[in-house]
Amino acid sequence: MSNSQIAYQKCISPSCGKTYDIQQVLVACPQCGELLDVRYNWDKGAPPTSWKDIEKNWAHRDNKLNFSGVWRFRSLFPFAPDEKIVTLGEGQTLLQQANEVAKYVGMNADNLHLQYEGMNPSGSFKDNGMTAAFTHAHMVGAKRAACASTGNTSASLAMYCSVTQLMKAVIFIGTGKISYGKLSQALDYGALTLQISGDFDDAMVRVKEVTRDMDIYLVNSVNPFRLEGQKSIMFRVLEALRWEVPDWIVVPGGNLGNSSAFGKAFYELKQLGLIDKVPRLAVINASGADTLDQLYNRQGVRWNDGNPQRDVIKAFYDKMDAEGLKASTLASAIEINRPVNLIKCLRALDFCNGVVRQVTDQEIMDAKSRVGSGGIGCEPASAASVAGAKLLREEGVIAPSDKVVCILTGHLLKDPTATVAYHSTDQDTFNEVLGSRGVRRATFANRSITVKNELDDIVQAIQLYG
Ligand code: F0G
């Protein structure tokens, strides 16, 4: 049975539900405009019936598809023939038990885990999705691929293009909205980088127009194949927990691709009988980019069996436009006011009995420093998950004895400016980078010590502070 007979695309709106071949390049349903899923006729394929089926791949990791932390789970998203799969060894990531961070969050020892996606080859979780979208682009013979980005998507796309030379990368970024850590990757990997006036939301609108008009393959998370790859983050979490489902998955919310992919992953695993329990999902916005929190908690918008309150969502966006409101947070990766996967995320929240919260930049920076000192470091947006878990603990929504997995989406070195400013002794640096965003204190600052270049002074400093 070929992959195109097993996999197909389907509109997520139950009242439409139109299906499309996987060879079609679509980022929305041509019939009704809603997002699309990649779906599988499991009865026509050979889905895994136990985790042991999947684990067998690990014994053959000389095959690079089985080495990949994404593609060794490919029987759970069988849309690509093996010979078309493009892999750069993505997904070698770690589920880390983080007891120091657990203390900070208010969890019992051993119950907080950090899924560190910064270990991916381009330094963020994006590679999980990019390998899948890039593979689909290759399957359909694309020669150019594009994305709008706050930095990580562009770094990932540019990397897949530069290593494989299969496509040329075109990236759209907003002015002044990208950290050097991420911009440097796209530039070094040779991507055509278009810096447009406006922010990520503006860039997203433009890239959709350009890719449609110029027949360029779009790899943002409106692309349903991206999310198939991102499901593997959950497969690795389960694998690391020896297939025991945790109580909570906590994830930062920006364009809402991850949360949507995670919900789909658990839905499908349940359908296949590989899990019998579904974890609860917590999606965490930054306060300066809180569309999901506003719509979900204040306006009561829900998936509602595929009929979310579209009039409420439209009125919310219209008001945002009328007031000229723009997203604003230090967590630049999630500085997004118009999440393209909103509807899919509502579906995930529904299936996973989810909750949504927002956290301030102060809470994000404090949580980030705790992750740095008690786990592997992360970029500000990633720390929203830990700050969110702490808030939910304080509210009593998460119990200290729950098993919690926070997703750390990107590497510490992606945004060193915020980190250095937080620990800096120089008030001007602090104010410029953090104070301007409403961060008042570096609660857990680890100050550097200035010492004379004299042996005695250095020895004394170590004795005093070490
Ligand atoms: N964390 C990091 C480090 C990110 O780069 C992003 C998104 C998110 C979280 C949000 O994830 O969209 O799945 O809710 N960054 C995109 C980019 C927008 O262009 O790199 P989401």
Tab-separated table of C-alpha atoms and ligand atoms in Angstrom:
chain	number	residue	atom	x	y	z
A	1	MET	CA	0.000	0.000	0.000
A	2	SER	CA	1.566	3.345	-0.993
A	3	ASN	CA	1.769	6.318	1.332
A	4	SER	CA	-0.626	8.326	-0.820
A	5	GLN	CA	-3.287	5.652	-0.369
A	6	ILE	CA	-2.823	5.630	3.399
A	7	ALA	CA	-2.463	9.388	3.996
A	8	TYR	CA	-4.713	12.203	2.872
A	9	GLN	CA	-5.544	15.765	3.856
A	10	LYS	CA	-8.854	16.680	5.429
A	11	CYS	CA	-10.496	19.948	6.408
A	12	ILE	CA	-10.760	20.161	10.206
A	13	SER	CA	-14.243	21.675	10.077
A	14	PRO	CA	-16.739	18.827	10.610
A	15	SER	CA	-19.374	20.689	8.595
A	16	CYS	CA	-17.028	20.730	5.578
A	17	GLY	CA	-14.664	17.790	6.064
A	18	LYS	CA	-13.531	17.822	2.436
A	19	THR	CA	-10.548	15.586	1.688
A	20	TYR	CA	-7.531	16.165	-0.548
A	21	ASP	CA	-4.649	14.094	-1.874
A	22	ILE	CA	-1.319	14.402	-0.032
A	23	GLN	CA	0.372	15.508	-3.244
A	24	GLN	CA	-1.637	18.737	-3.141
A	25	VAL	CA	0.118	21.753	-1.655
A	26	LEU	CA	-2.462	23.449	0.551
A	27	VAL	CA	-2.375	25.523	3.705
A	28	ALA	CA	-6.150	25.944	3.991
A	29	CYS	CA	-9.223	24.158	2.715
A	30	PRO	CA	-10.005	25.527	-0.786
A	31	GLN	CA	-13.690	24.858	-0.046
A	32	CYS	CA	-14.180	26.723	3.236
A	33	GLY	CA	-10.816	28.284	4.191
A	34	GLU	CA	-10.358	26.281	7.419
A	35	LEU	CA	-7.095	24.547	8.388
A	36	LEU	CA	-6.261	21.067	7.152
A	37	ASP	CA	-5.111	17.911	8.920
A	38	VAL	CA	-3.033	15.095	7.576
A	39	ARG	CA	-5.127	11.993	8.255
A	40	TYR	CA	-4.458	8.291	7.832
A	41	ASN	CA	-6.501	5.317	6.691
A	42	TRP	CA	-5.009	3.169	9.397
A	43	ASP	CA	-6.849	0.091	8.147
A	44	LYS	CA	-4.983	0.349	4.825
A	45	GLY	CA	-1.552	0.618	6.427
A	46	ALA	CA	0.244	-1.219	9.145
A	47	PRO	CA	-0.015	0.988	12.208
A	48	PRO	CA	2.001	-0.065	15.250
A	49	THR	CA	-0.012	-2.176	17.658
A	50	SER	CA	2.413	-1.795	20.543
A	51	TRP	CA	5.278	0.463	21.560
A	52	LYS	CA	7.583	-2.521	21.055
A	53	ASP	CA	6.895	-2.278	17.292
A	54	ILE	CA	8.301	1.241	17.362
A	55	GLU	CA	11.200	0.488	19.667
A	56	LYS	CA	12.480	-2.072	17.163
A	57	ASN	CA	13.638	0.839	14.986
A	58	TRP	CA	16.092	1.919	17.637
A	59	ALA	CA	18.072	-1.279	17.178
A	60	HIS	CA	18.712	-0.252	13.559
A	61	ARG	CA	19.967	3.254	14.023
A	62	ASP	CA	22.616	2.828	11.345
A	63	ASN	CA	19.618	3.625	9.118
A	64	LYS	CA	19.423	7.404	9.382
A	65	LEU	CA	15.620	7.356	9.361
A	66	ASN	CA	15.714	5.266	12.508
A	67	PHE	CA	18.410	7.488	14.015
A	68	SER	CA	16.160	10.530	13.612
A	69	GLY	CA	14.115	11.229	16.744
A	70	VAL	CA	11.286	12.201	14.412
A	71	TRP	CA	11.308	9.564	11.677
A	72	ARG	CA	11.849	6.537	13.850
A	73	PHE	CA	8.200	7.113	14.763
A	74	ARG	CA	7.183	7.391	11.096
A	75	SER	CA	4.680	4.557	11.346
A	76	LEU	CA	2.623	7.074	13.359
A	77	PHE	CA	2.609	9.579	10.455
A	78	PRO	CA	3.118	7.516	7.310
A	79	PHE	CA	2.764	10.159	4.606
A	80	ALA	CA	6.214	9.915	2.987
A	81	PRO	CA	7.990	7.088	1.188
A	82	ASP	CA	11.334	6.378	2.898
A	83	GLU	CA	13.377	7.392	-0.154
A	84	LYS	CA	11.910	10.915	-0.090
A	85	ILE	CA	12.480	11.616	3.586
A	86	VAL	CA	14.937	14.414	4.332
A	87	THR	CA	16.557	14.113	7.755
A	88	LEU	CA	19.407	15.904	9.491
A	89	GLY	CA	19.320	13.803	12.630
A	90	GLU	CA	16.729	16.014	14.315
A	91	GLY	CA	14.949	15.046	17.502
A	92	GLN	CA	17.908	13.781	19.559
A	93	THR	CA	16.428	15.505	22.555
A	94	LEU	CA	16.343	14.879	26.236
A	95	LEU	CA	13.640	14.485	28.836
A	96	GLN	CA	15.385	15.750	31.904
A	97	GLN	CA	14.241	15.246	35.480
A	98	ALA	CA	14.826	18.669	37.020
A	99	ASN	CA	14.519	18.657	40.783
A	100	GLU	CA	15.865	22.168	41.335
A	101	VAL	CA	13.282	23.505	38.922
A	102	ALA	CA	10.636	21.303	40.585
A	103	LYS	CA	11.377	23.073	43.879
A	104	TYR	CA	10.906	26.460	42.221
A	105	VAL	CA	7.633	25.381	40.645
A	106	GLY	CA	6.404	23.835	43.895
A	107	MET	CA	6.375	20.224	42.738
A	108	ASN	CA	7.455	17.134	44.613
A	109	ALA	CA	10.942	15.891	43.783
A	110	ASP	CA	11.103	13.696	40.651
A	111	ASN	CA	7.769	14.946	39.327
A	112	LEU	CA	8.882	17.771	37.041
A	113	HIS	CA	10.465	16.984	33.696
A	114	LEU	CA	11.846	19.326	31.091
A	115	GLN	CA	11.694	18.226	27.466
A	116	TYR	CA	14.690	20.044	26.046
A	117	GLU	CA	14.149	20.722	22.348
A	118	GLY	CA	17.093	23.134	22.184
A	119	MET	CA	19.259	20.116	21.356
A	120	ASN	CA	17.934	20.009	17.809
A	121	PRO	CA	20.439	20.772	15.037
A	122	SER	CA	19.231	24.338	14.510
A	123	GLY	CA	18.667	24.835	18.232
A	124	SER	CA	14.896	24.686	18.560
A	125	PHE	CA	11.888	22.384	18.343
A	126	LYS	CA	11.219	23.675	14.832
A	127	ASP	CA	13.423	20.992	13.278
A	128	ASN	CA	10.849	18.364	14.304
A	129	GLY	CA	8.289	20.028	12.079
A	130	MET	CA	10.647	21.308	9.406
A	131	THR	CA	11.970	17.863	8.531
A	132	ALA	CA	8.366	16.798	7.854
A	133	ALA	CA	7.322	19.906	5.877
A	134	PHE	CA	10.612	19.882	3.967
A	135	THR	CA	10.082	16.221	3.119
A	136	HIS	CA	6.625	17.010	1.775
A	137	ALA	CA	8.050	19.946	-0.214
A	138	HIS	CA	10.615	17.547	-1.680
A	139	MET	CA	7.874	15.000	-2.461
A	140	VAL	CA	6.010	17.585	-4.537
A	141	GLY	CA	9.153	18.874	-6.249
A	142	ALA	CA	9.283	22.356	-4.674
A	143	LYS	CA	12.310	24.463	-5.588
A	144	ARG	CA	11.762	27.324	-3.134
A	145	ALA	CA	10.353	27.355	0.392
A	146	ALA	CA	9.377	30.327	2.520
A	147	CYS	CA	8.325	31.250	6.035
A	148	ALA	CA	7.548	34.213	8.228
A	149	SER	CA	9.496	33.938	11.419
A	150	THR	CA	10.339	35.323	14.807
A	151	GLY	CA	13.653	33.541	14.214
A	152	ASN	CA	13.589	29.838	14.881
A	153	THR	CA	11.508	28.738	11.902
A	154	SER	CA	13.766	30.711	9.599
A	155	ALA	CA	16.915	29.217	11.146
A	156	SER	CA	15.486	25.746	10.696
A	157	LEU	CA	14.315	26.229	7.108
A	158	ALA	CA	17.602	27.882	6.135
A	159	MET	CA	19.514	24.940	7.633
A	160	TYR	CA	17.548	22.275	5.733
A	161	CYS	CA	18.037	24.261	2.522
A	162	SER	CA	21.754	24.816	3.013
A	163	VAL	CA	22.623	21.247	3.974
A	164	THR	CA	20.559	19.551	1.272
A	165	GLN	CA	20.711	22.196	-1.476
A	166	LEU	CA	17.301	20.867	-2.524
A	167	MET	CA	15.549	24.225	-2.238
A	168	LYS	CA	16.209	27.915	-1.778
A	169	ALA	CA	14.967	29.548	1.433
A	170	VAL	CA	13.050	32.824	1.460
A	171	ILE	CA	12.384	34.216	4.917
A	172	PHE	CA	10.229	37.091	6.113
A	173	ILE	CA	11.002	38.783	9.394
A	174	GLY	CA	9.613	41.869	11.085
A	175	THR	CA	11.878	44.845	11.714
A	176	GLY	CA	13.869	44.666	14.919
A	177	LYS	CA	11.888	41.600	15.998
A	178	ILE	CA	14.540	38.926	15.771
A	179	SER	CA	17.409	38.107	18.098
A	180	TYR	CA	20.945	37.994	16.725
A	181	GLY	CA	21.249	34.375	17.815
A	182	LYS	CA	18.562	33.412	15.301
A	183	LEU	CA	19.157	35.959	12.548
A	184	SER	CA	22.819	34.936	12.379
A	185	GLN	CA	21.797	31.392	11.472
A	186	ALA	CA	19.536	32.379	8.582
A	187	LEU	CA	22.182	34.734	7.198
A	188	ASP	CA	25.035	32.282	7.581
A	189	TYR	CA	23.032	29.465	5.959
A	190	GLY	CA	22.524	31.695	2.924
A	191	ALA	CA	18.762	32.297	3.065
A	192	LEU	CA	17.220	35.188	1.175
A	193	THR	CA	16.175	37.301	4.160
A	194	LEU	CA	13.470	39.905	3.710
A	195	GLN	CA	13.087	42.256	6.621
A	196	ILE	CA	9.697	43.925	6.249
A	197	SER	CA	8.292	46.809	8.249
A	198	GLY	CA	5.869	45.400	10.790
A	199	ASP	CA	5.871	42.487	13.188
A	200	PHE	CA	5.472	38.713	12.874
A	201	ASP	CA	1.718	38.934	12.318
A	202	ASP	CA	2.298	41.340	9.412
A	203	ALA	CA	5.036	39.114	7.966
A	204	MET	CA	2.730	36.103	8.212
A	205	VAL	CA	0.035	37.817	6.133
A	206	ARG	CA	2.586	38.745	3.465
A	207	VAL	CA	4.276	35.365	3.230
A	208	LYS	CA	0.898	33.714	2.675
A	209	GLU	CA	0.188	36.094	-0.217
A	210	VAL	CA	3.625	35.717	-1.764
A	211	THR	CA	3.751	31.923	-1.553
A	212	ARG	CA	0.283	31.693	-3.098
A	213	ASP	CA	1.125	34.064	-5.962
A	214	MET	CA	4.639	32.840	-6.672
A	215	ASP	CA	4.158	29.123	-6.208
A	216	ILE	CA	6.617	28.956	-3.313
A	217	TYR	CA	6.189	26.214	-0.699
A	218	LEU	CA	5.090	27.634	2.692
A	219	VAL	CA	6.586	25.961	5.772
A	220	ASN	CA	4.914	27.870	8.610
A	221	SER	CA	2.773	25.775	10.906
A	222	VAL	CA	-0.372	26.403	8.818
A	223	ASN	CA	1.272	23.665	6.771
A	224	PRO	CA	-0.344	20.476	8.094
A	225	PHE	CA	2.773	18.374	7.449
A	226	ARG	CA	4.801	20.528	9.875
A	227	LEU	CA	2.560	19.436	12.707
A	228	GLU	CA	2.953	15.757	11.840
A	229	GLY	CA	6.669	16.049	12.642
A	230	GLN	CA	5.996	17.996	15.830
A	231	LYS	CA	3.852	15.145	17.149
A	232	SER	CA	7.120	13.264	17.651
A	233	ILE	CA	8.000	15.535	20.609
A	234	MET	CA	5.201	13.793	22.501
A	235	PHE	CA	6.269	10.356	21.269
A	236	ARG	CA	9.748	10.979	22.697
A	237	VAL	CA	8.313	12.216	25.990
A	238	LEU	CA	6.286	9.012	26.301
A	239	GLU	CA	9.258	6.899	25.263
A	240	ALA	CA	11.450	8.525	27.924
A	241	LEU	CA	8.741	7.875	30.536
A	242	ARG	CA	8.648	4.257	29.370
A	243	TRP	CA	5.257	4.859	27.787
A	244	GLU	CA	3.652	6.107	30.973
A	245	VAL	CA	1.410	9.085	30.195
A	246	PRO	CA	2.169	12.123	32.421
A	247	ASP	CA	-0.592	14.141	34.068
A	248	TRP	CA	0.341	17.421	32.401
A	249	ILE	CA	2.070	18.727	29.307
A	250	VAL	CA	2.867	22.438	29.638
A	251	VAL	CA	3.844	24.326	26.485
A	252	PRO	CA	4.389	27.955	25.459
A	253	GLY	CA	1.747	29.248	23.044
A	254	GLY	CA	2.693	31.447	20.079
A	255	ASN	CA	1.347	30.410	16.708
A	256	LEU	CA	-0.114	27.392	18.550
A	257	GLY	CA	1.417	24.752	16.298
A	258	ASN	CA	2.909	22.672	19.104
A	259	SER	CA	-0.208	22.581	21.247
A	260	SER	CA	-2.237	21.612	18.166
A	261	ALA	CA	0.234	18.891	17.192
A	262	PHE	CA	0.361	17.485	20.732
A	263	GLY	CA	-3.429	17.234	20.925
A	264	LYS	CA	-3.501	15.427	17.581
A	265	ALA	CA	-0.744	13.074	18.701
A	266	PHE	CA	-2.677	12.029	21.811
A	267	TYR	CA	-5.933	11.723	19.885
A	268	GLU	CA	-4.331	9.354	17.402
A	269	LEU	CA	-2.452	7.337	20.022
A	270	LYS	CA	-5.747	6.805	21.826
A	271	GLN	CA	-7.455	5.816	18.574
A	272	LEU	CA	-4.709	3.269	17.939
A	273	GLY	CA	-5.011	1.911	21.461
A	274	LEU	CA	-1.406	2.805	22.333
A	275	ILE	CA	-2.466	4.892	25.323
A	276	ASP	CA	-5.516	4.669	27.532
A	277	LYS	CA	-5.123	7.970	29.337
A	278	VAL	CA	-4.727	11.464	27.879
A	279	PRO	CA	-2.600	14.073	29.676
A	280	ARG	CA	-3.983	17.515	30.393
A	281	LEU	CA	-2.577	20.278	28.231
A	282	ALA	CA	-1.605	23.709	29.565
A	283	VAL	CA	-0.884	26.375	26.953
A	284	ILE	CA	0.953	29.425	28.250
A	285	ASN	CA	0.824	32.845	26.567
A	286	ALA	CA	3.069	35.781	27.381
A	287	SER	CA	1.023	38.642	28.842
A	288	GLY	CA	1.952	40.914	25.951
A	289	ALA	CA	0.676	38.380	23.395
A	290	ASP	CA	-2.328	36.832	25.069
A	291	THR	CA	-4.914	36.269	22.331
A	292	LEU	CA	-5.542	32.650	23.288
A	293	ASP	CA	-5.898	33.478	26.983
A	294	GLN	CA	-8.276	36.330	26.204
A	295	LEU	CA	-10.444	34.283	23.883
A	296	TYR	CA	-10.427	31.113	25.958
A	297	ASN	CA	-10.714	32.458	29.481
A	298	ARG	CA	-12.390	35.845	29.105
A	299	GLN	CA	-14.605	35.250	26.087
A	300	GLY	CA	-15.300	31.569	26.614
A	301	VAL	CA	-14.350	30.529	23.086
A	302	ARG	CA	-14.270	26.750	22.724
A	303	TRP	CA	-13.858	24.106	19.984
A	304	ASN	CA	-17.550	23.394	20.412
A	305	ASP	CA	-17.607	20.246	18.230
A	306	GLY	CA	-15.981	22.101	15.362
A	307	ASN	CA	-18.150	25.216	15.655
A	308	PRO	CA	-16.046	27.672	17.670
A	309	GLN	CA	-17.573	31.108	18.197
A	310	ARG	CA	-16.138	32.646	15.026
A	311	ASP	CA	-18.080	35.886	15.498
A	312	VAL	CA	-16.433	36.406	18.898
A	313	ILE	CA	-12.992	35.698	17.420
A	314	LYS	CA	-13.611	38.100	14.543
A	315	ALA	CA	-14.857	40.838	16.870
A	316	PHE	CA	-11.725	40.356	19.019
A	317	TYR	CA	-9.414	40.788	16.018
A	318	ASP	CA	-11.409	43.723	14.676
A	319	LYS	CA	-11.066	45.476	18.031
A	320	MET	CA	-7.353	44.703	18.089
A	321	ASP	CA	-6.977	46.284	14.642
A	322	ALA	CA	-9.137	49.290	15.540
A	323	GLU	CA	-6.957	49.949	18.587
A	324	GLY	CA	-3.728	49.306	16.650
A	325	LEU	CA	-2.742	46.759	19.281
A	326	LYS	CA	0.516	44.917	18.602
A	327	ALA	CA	2.029	41.983	20.460
A	328	SER	CA	4.792	43.005	22.849
A	329	THR	CA	6.867	40.656	24.987
A	330	LEU	CA	10.499	39.914	25.719
A	331	ALA	CA	9.715	36.335	24.772
A	332	SER	CA	10.158	37.323	21.136
A	333	ALA	CA	9.470	33.830	19.770
A	334	ILE	CA	5.877	34.009	21.012
A	335	GLU	CA	5.299	37.693	20.282
A	336	ILE	CA	2.277	36.827	18.154
A	337	ASN	CA	-1.252	38.218	18.341
A	338	ARG	CA	-2.905	36.276	15.532
A	339	PRO	CA	-2.066	32.632	16.100
A	340	VAL	CA	-2.645	30.804	12.824
A	341	ASN	CA	-3.467	27.505	14.542
A	342	LEU	CA	-6.024	28.945	16.953
A	343	ILE	CA	-8.853	26.633	15.871
A	344	LYS	CA	-6.700	23.504	15.967
A	345	CYS	CA	-5.451	24.509	19.408
A	346	LEU	CA	-9.054	24.825	20.633
A	347	ARG	CA	-9.603	21.271	19.414
A	348	ALA	CA	-6.499	20.099	21.304
A	349	LEU	CA	-7.619	21.882	24.489
A	350	ASP	CA	-10.996	20.205	24.174
A	351	PHE	CA	-9.549	16.729	23.731
A	352	CYS	CA	-6.906	17.147	26.451
A	353	ASN	CA	-9.124	18.891	29.021
A	354	GLY	CA	-6.776	21.824	28.671
A	355	VAL	CA	-6.172	25.091	30.438
A	356	VAL	CA	-4.711	28.383	29.218
A	357	ARG	CA	-2.777	30.930	31.244
A	358	GLN	CA	-0.672	34.000	30.664
A	359	VAL	CA	2.551	34.928	32.452
A	360	THR	CA	4.411	38.236	32.633
A	361	ASP	CA	7.875	38.928	31.253
A	362	GLN	CA	9.064	39.180	34.875
A	363	GLU	CA	7.765	35.675	35.577
A	364	ILE	CA	9.270	34.406	32.329
A	365	MET	CA	12.734	35.839	33.076
A	366	ASP	CA	12.735	34.550	36.650
A	367	ALA	CA	11.641	31.093	35.497
A	368	LYS	CA	14.265	31.193	32.763
A	369	SER	CA	17.038	31.822	35.263
A	370	ARG	CA	15.797	28.914	37.428
A	371	VAL	CA	15.844	26.639	34.387
A	372	GLY	CA	19.372	27.826	33.670
A	373	SER	CA	20.643	27.092	37.128
A	374	GLY	CA	18.700	23.868	37.686
A	375	GLY	CA	18.375	22.415	34.225
A	376	ILE	CA	19.574	23.030	30.728
A	377	GLY	CA	19.110	26.676	29.812
A	378	CYS	CA	16.473	27.919	27.410
A	379	GLU	CA	15.386	31.020	25.553
A	380	PRO	CA	12.777	33.337	27.143
A	381	ALA	CA	9.744	32.006	25.215
A	382	SER	CA	10.511	28.473	26.382
A	383	ALA	CA	10.535	29.499	30.025
A	384	ALA	CA	6.882	30.502	29.727
A	385	SER	CA	6.116	26.806	30.211
A	386	VAL	CA	7.905	26.682	33.580
A	387	ALA	CA	6.443	30.020	34.689
A	388	GLY	CA	3.017	28.684	33.663
A	389	ALA	CA	3.492	25.445	35.615
A	390	LYS	CA	4.425	27.495	38.697
A	391	LEU	CA	1.294	29.614	38.335
A	392	LEU	CA	-0.916	26.540	37.939
A	393	ARG	CA	0.720	25.000	41.029
A	394	GLU	CA	0.029	28.165	43.025
A	395	GLU	CA	-3.585	28.076	41.878
A	396	GLY	CA	-3.820	24.433	42.943
A	397	VAL	CA	-4.727	23.328	39.415
A	398	ILE	CA	-1.561	21.236	39.251
A	399	ALA	CA	-0.944	19.129	42.367
A	400	PRO	CA	2.597	18.702	43.762
A	401	SER	CA	2.319	14.964	43.159
A	402	ASP	CA	1.268	15.296	39.503
A	403	LYS	CA	3.725	14.233	36.839
A	404	VAL	CA	4.441	17.339	34.793
A	405	VAL	CA	6.410	17.790	31.569
A	406	CYS	CA	7.326	21.340	30.540
A	407	ILE	CA	8.472	21.781	26.966
A	408	LEU	CA	11.623	23.879	26.555
A	409	THR	CA	11.258	24.900	22.945
A	410	GLY	CA	14.557	26.661	22.217
A	411	HIS	CA	18.216	26.880	23.177
A	412	LEU	CA	19.590	29.340	25.742
A	413	LEU	CA	22.028	30.784	23.202
A	414	LYS	CA	19.207	31.850	20.887
A	415	ASP	CA	18.656	35.047	22.826
A	416	PRO	CA	21.739	35.804	24.936
A	417	THR	CA	20.913	39.514	25.157
A	418	ALA	CA	18.026	38.976	27.573
A	419	THR	CA	20.044	36.525	29.656
A	420	VAL	CA	23.110	38.747	29.962
A	421	ALA	CA	20.946	41.774	30.780
A	422	TYR	CA	19.189	39.805	33.547
A	423	HIS	CA	22.484	38.897	35.215
A	424	SER	CA	24.184	42.206	34.467
A	425	THR	CA	25.492	44.526	37.166
A	426	ASP	CA	25.041	47.412	34.773
A	427	GLN	CA	21.712	49.123	35.442
A	428	ASP	CA	21.655	50.766	32.012
A	429	THR	CA	21.922	47.416	30.254
A	430	PHE	CA	19.193	45.998	32.503
A	431	ASN	CA	16.893	48.945	31.876
A	432	GLU	CA	17.444	49.024	28.157
A	433	VAL	CA	16.724	45.353	27.540
A	434	LEU	CA	14.420	44.341	30.391
A	435	GLY	CA	13.205	47.450	32.217
A	436	SER	CA	11.691	48.769	29.004
A	437	ARG	CA	9.537	45.603	28.944
A	438	GLY	CA	8.291	45.941	32.490
A	439	VAL	CA	10.804	43.625	34.171
A	440	ARG	CA	11.608	45.306	37.475
A	441	ARG	CA	13.907	42.865	39.265
A	442	ALA	CA	16.534	40.300	38.416
A	443	THR	CA	15.274	38.122	41.265
A	444	PHE	CA	17.826	35.369	40.730
A	445	ALA	CA	20.671	37.322	39.152
A	446	ASN	CA	24.072	35.643	39.172
A	447	ARG	CA	26.344	38.674	39.117
A	448	SER	CA	29.822	38.515	37.699
A	449	ILE	CA	32.551	39.689	40.068
A	450	THR	CA	35.062	42.254	38.913
A	451	VAL	CA	38.538	41.355	40.163
A	452	LYS	CA	41.951	42.947	39.691
A	453	ASN	CA	44.256	40.864	37.518
A	454	GLU	CA	46.331	39.868	40.557
A	455	LEU	CA	46.700	36.300	41.817
A	456	ASP	CA	45.973	37.222	45.459
A	457	ASP	CA	42.823	39.137	44.556
A	458	ILE	CA	41.568	36.296	42.378
A	459	VAL	CA	42.212	33.692	45.106
A	460	GLN	CA	40.476	35.914	47.642
A	461	ALA	CA	37.446	36.386	45.388
A	462	ILE	CA	37.049	32.633	44.935
A	463	GLN	CA	37.338	32.093	48.700
A	464	LEU	CA	34.823	34.829	49.393
A	465	TYR	CA	32.187	34.051	46.767
A	466	GLY	CA	32.870	30.471	45.698
B	1	F0G	N1	9.021	28.670	21.508
B	1	F0G	C1	9.925	29.009	20.594
B	1	F0G	C2	11.362	28.982	20.968
B	1	F0G	C3	9.514	29.406	19.292
B	1	F0G	O1	10.422	29.736	18.384
B	1	F0G	C4	8.137	29.463	18.993
B	1	F0G	C5	7.654	29.888	17.700
B	1	F0G	C6	7.238	29.079	19.994
B	1	F0G	C7	7.699	28.693	21.233
B	1	F0G	C8	5.774	29.076	19.754
B	1	F0G	O2	5.387	27.851	19.277
B	1	F0G	O3	3.898	28.515	17.422
B	1	F0G	O4	3.975	26.196	18.251
B	1	F0G	O5	2.949	27.998	19.621
B	1	F0G	N2	8.393	30.495	16.874
B	1	F0G	C9	7.984	30.807	15.502
B	1	F0G	C10	9.169	31.191	14.663
B	1	F0G	C11	6.843	31.690	15.389
B	1	F0G	O6	9.005	31.918	13.689
B	1	F0G	O7	10.264	30.712	14.921
B	1	F0G	P1	3.952	27.626	18.607
